[in-house]
């Protein structure tokens, strides 16, 4: 049974995040990006859910509830999950539906195959009749077809379709499907220390007008561990007020990126990550400095 987070607990978590040094006024406009195929604005920081809500138990539901409430209360909308992320779809469904939050969210999930039974299972677990984005997970073969996904989109079961990979060895397959089937989104590994997609996937995504979601934007936490105990350099202080915003804003500094989806099971981290939608973004010179900075770590 779900134990709802109390108002007091949520206020304490939000308060902790607000105590973090911030150079930005809380009433500044939040960064949104237009989904290329529709023009629909999407808040540029979302929530990734790999690993964090794997087990359907009271502890997972409590942290999911706090993270989702923090997302919505701080201007976010996008949640990325997958049929293969343990119980994450079920945990999210158990939290979102009773709180009446479905309409405030942009829910993206992934199927391993274009399989009707797998789709039905995801819809049931997420407790929703419709998805915002349905993605084919880990595309690895250039002949994989999005025909079923296109039918489901035409039937109104999902509003957008996409493909994903975080394996550079499969980028050839991603390019083939992206160029041929022209999905609405591609989700790909992109972080300040993993920039292969700048050469290959981002240019093609721009050509075929696919929105880009960046998987693993903090390098699974690797980037944050690499700067532990270090101060943000002075030259970055006009756009980054925390290390998560430094790393996420590097990605958002590329206008082809529609949204970053850092994974977290911690509501204070969720609020901190959403802060990357506030204030300035690094310019091209600053982005080059950021690359040099990380390469020298
Ligand atoms: N093939 C695919 O389609 C694919 C593959 C991989 C990932 N993805 C998607 O991309 C999302 C992001 O990737 P990821 O979750 O693997 O890695 P990530 O977002 O790069 O990093 C997540 C790690 O960073 C930590 N973290 C997040 N925000 C933080 C903050 N403000 N301060 C300190 N630590 C913070 C998290 O721990 P805490 O929980 O403690 O915050 C977690 O350990 C996934 O969740 C998933 O939705 C898709």
Coordinates of C-alpha atoms in Angstrom, one line a residue, residues 91-225:
X91 CA 5.3 2.3 -9.7
X92 CA 4.7 5.4 -11.9
X93 CA 1.1 4.3 -12.6
X94 CA 0.5 3.8 -8.9
X95 CA 1.7 7.3 -8.1
X96 CA 0.4 9.3 -11.1
X97 CA -3.2 8.0 -11.5
X98 CA -4.4 8.5 -7.8
X99 CA -2.8 11.9 -7.7
X100 CA -4.7 13.0 -10.9
X101 CA -1.4 14.0 -12.4
X102 CA -1.7 12.2 -15.8
X103 CA -2.7 15.3 -17.8
X104 CA 0.1 17.4 -16.4
X105 CA 2.7 14.9 -17.7
X106 CA 4.3 13.9 -21.0
X107 CA 4.8 10.2 -20.5
X108 CA 7.4 8.4 -22.8
X109 CA 7.9 4.7 -22.6
X110 CA 9.7 2.1 -24.6
X111 CA 8.9 -1.3 -26.0
X112 CA 11.5 -4.0 -26.7
X113 CA 9.4 -5.0 -29.8
X114 CA 6.5 -3.6 -31.8
X115 CA 4.3 -6.1 -30.0
X116 CA 0.6 -5.4 -29.1
X117 CA 0.7 -7.5 -25.9
X118 CA 3.8 -5.6 -24.6
X119 CA 2.1 -2.2 -25.5
X120 CA -1.1 -3.3 -23.6
X121 CA 1.0 -4.3 -20.6
X122 CA 2.7 -0.9 -20.5
X123 CA -0.6 1.0 -20.8
X124 CA -2.1 -1.1 -18.0
X125 CA 1.0 -0.7 -15.8
X126 CA 1.1 3.1 -16.4
X127 CA -2.7 3.3 -15.9
X128 CA -3.2 5.4 -18.9
X129 CA -5.2 5.0 -22.1
X130 CA -2.7 6.9 -24.2
X131 CA 1.0 7.6 -24.3
X132 CA 2.6 10.8 -25.3
X133 CA 5.7 9.1 -26.8
X134 CA 6.2 5.5 -27.7
X135 CA 9.8 4.5 -28.4
X136 CA 11.4 1.4 -29.8
X137 CA 14.1 0.5 -27.3
X138 CA 17.7 -0.2 -28.2
X139 CA 17.3 -0.3 -32.0
X140 CA 20.2 -2.5 -33.2
X141 CA 19.2 -3.6 -36.7
X142 CA 18.8 -1.3 -39.7
X143 CA 15.8 -3.3 -40.9
X144 CA 13.7 -2.8 -37.7
X145 CA 10.4 -1.3 -38.8
X146 CA 8.2 1.4 -37.2
X147 CA 5.1 0.4 -39.2
X148 CA 3.2 -0.9 -36.1
X149 CA 4.2 2.2 -34.1
X150 CA 2.9 4.4 -37.0
X151 CA -0.4 2.5 -36.9
X152 CA -0.7 3.0 -33.2
X153 CA 0.0 6.7 -33.6
X154 CA -2.7 6.9 -36.3
X155 CA -5.1 5.2 -33.9
X156 CA -4.4 7.8 -31.2
X157 CA -2.7 5.4 -28.8
X158 CA 0.4 7.5 -28.8
X159 CA 1.0 11.1 -29.9
X160 CA 4.6 10.7 -31.0
X161 CA 6.9 7.8 -31.8
X162 CA 10.6 7.4 -31.4
X163 CA 13.7 5.2 -31.3
X164 CA 16.5 4.8 -28.8
X165 CA 20.0 3.5 -28.4
X166 CA 22.9 4.1 -26.1
X167 CA 25.3 1.8 -27.9
X168 CA 27.6 3.5 -30.4
X169 CA 28.0 0.2 -32.2
X170 CA 24.3 0.5 -33.1
X171 CA 24.4 4.0 -34.4
X172 CA 24.4 2.7 -38.0
X173 CA 21.0 1.1 -37.3
X174 CA 19.7 4.2 -35.6
X175 CA 20.8 6.3 -38.6
X176 CA 19.1 3.9 -41.1
X177 CA 15.7 3.9 -39.2
X178 CA 15.9 7.6 -38.5
X179 CA 16.5 8.4 -42.2
X180 CA 13.9 5.9 -43.5
X181 CA 11.0 6.1 -41.0
X182 CA 11.5 9.6 -39.7
X183 CA 10.2 9.1 -36.2
X184 CA 9.3 12.2 -34.1
X185 CA 12.1 11.6 -31.6
X186 CA 15.4 9.9 -31.2
X187 CA 16.7 9.2 -27.7
X188 CA 20.5 8.8 -27.6
X189 CA 23.4 8.9 -25.1
X190 CA 24.8 12.4 -24.9
X191 CA 26.8 13.9 -22.1
X192 CA 29.7 16.3 -21.8
X193 CA 32.2 13.4 -21.8
X194 CA 30.4 11.3 -24.4
X195 CA 29.9 13.5 -27.5
X196 CA 30.0 11.0 -30.4
X197 CA 26.4 12.0 -31.3
X198 CA 27.5 15.5 -32.2
X199 CA 29.2 14.0 -35.3
X200 CA 26.6 11.4 -36.3
X201 CA 23.1 11.5 -34.8
X202 CA 22.4 15.1 -34.1
X203 CA 23.0 16.3 -37.7
X204 CA 20.6 13.7 -39.1
X205 CA 18.0 14.3 -36.4
X206 CA 18.1 18.0 -37.4
X207 CA 17.6 17.0 -41.1
X208 CA 14.7 14.7 -40.5
X209 CA 13.2 17.0 -37.9
X210 CA 13.3 14.5 -35.0
X211 CA 13.3 15.8 -31.5
X212 CA 16.3 14.7 -29.4
X213 CA 16.1 13.3 -25.9
X214 CA 19.5 12.8 -24.2
X215 CA 19.8 9.6 -22.3
X216 CA 22.5 9.3 -19.6
X217 CA 23.1 13.1 -19.5
X218 CA 25.2 12.9 -16.3
X219 CA 27.1 9.8 -17.5
X220 CA 25.2 7.7 -14.9
X221 CA 26.6 10.1 -12.2
X222 CA 30.2 9.7 -13.5
X223 CA 30.5 13.5 -14.3
X224 CA 29.3 14.5 -10.8
X225 CA 31.7 12.2 -9.2

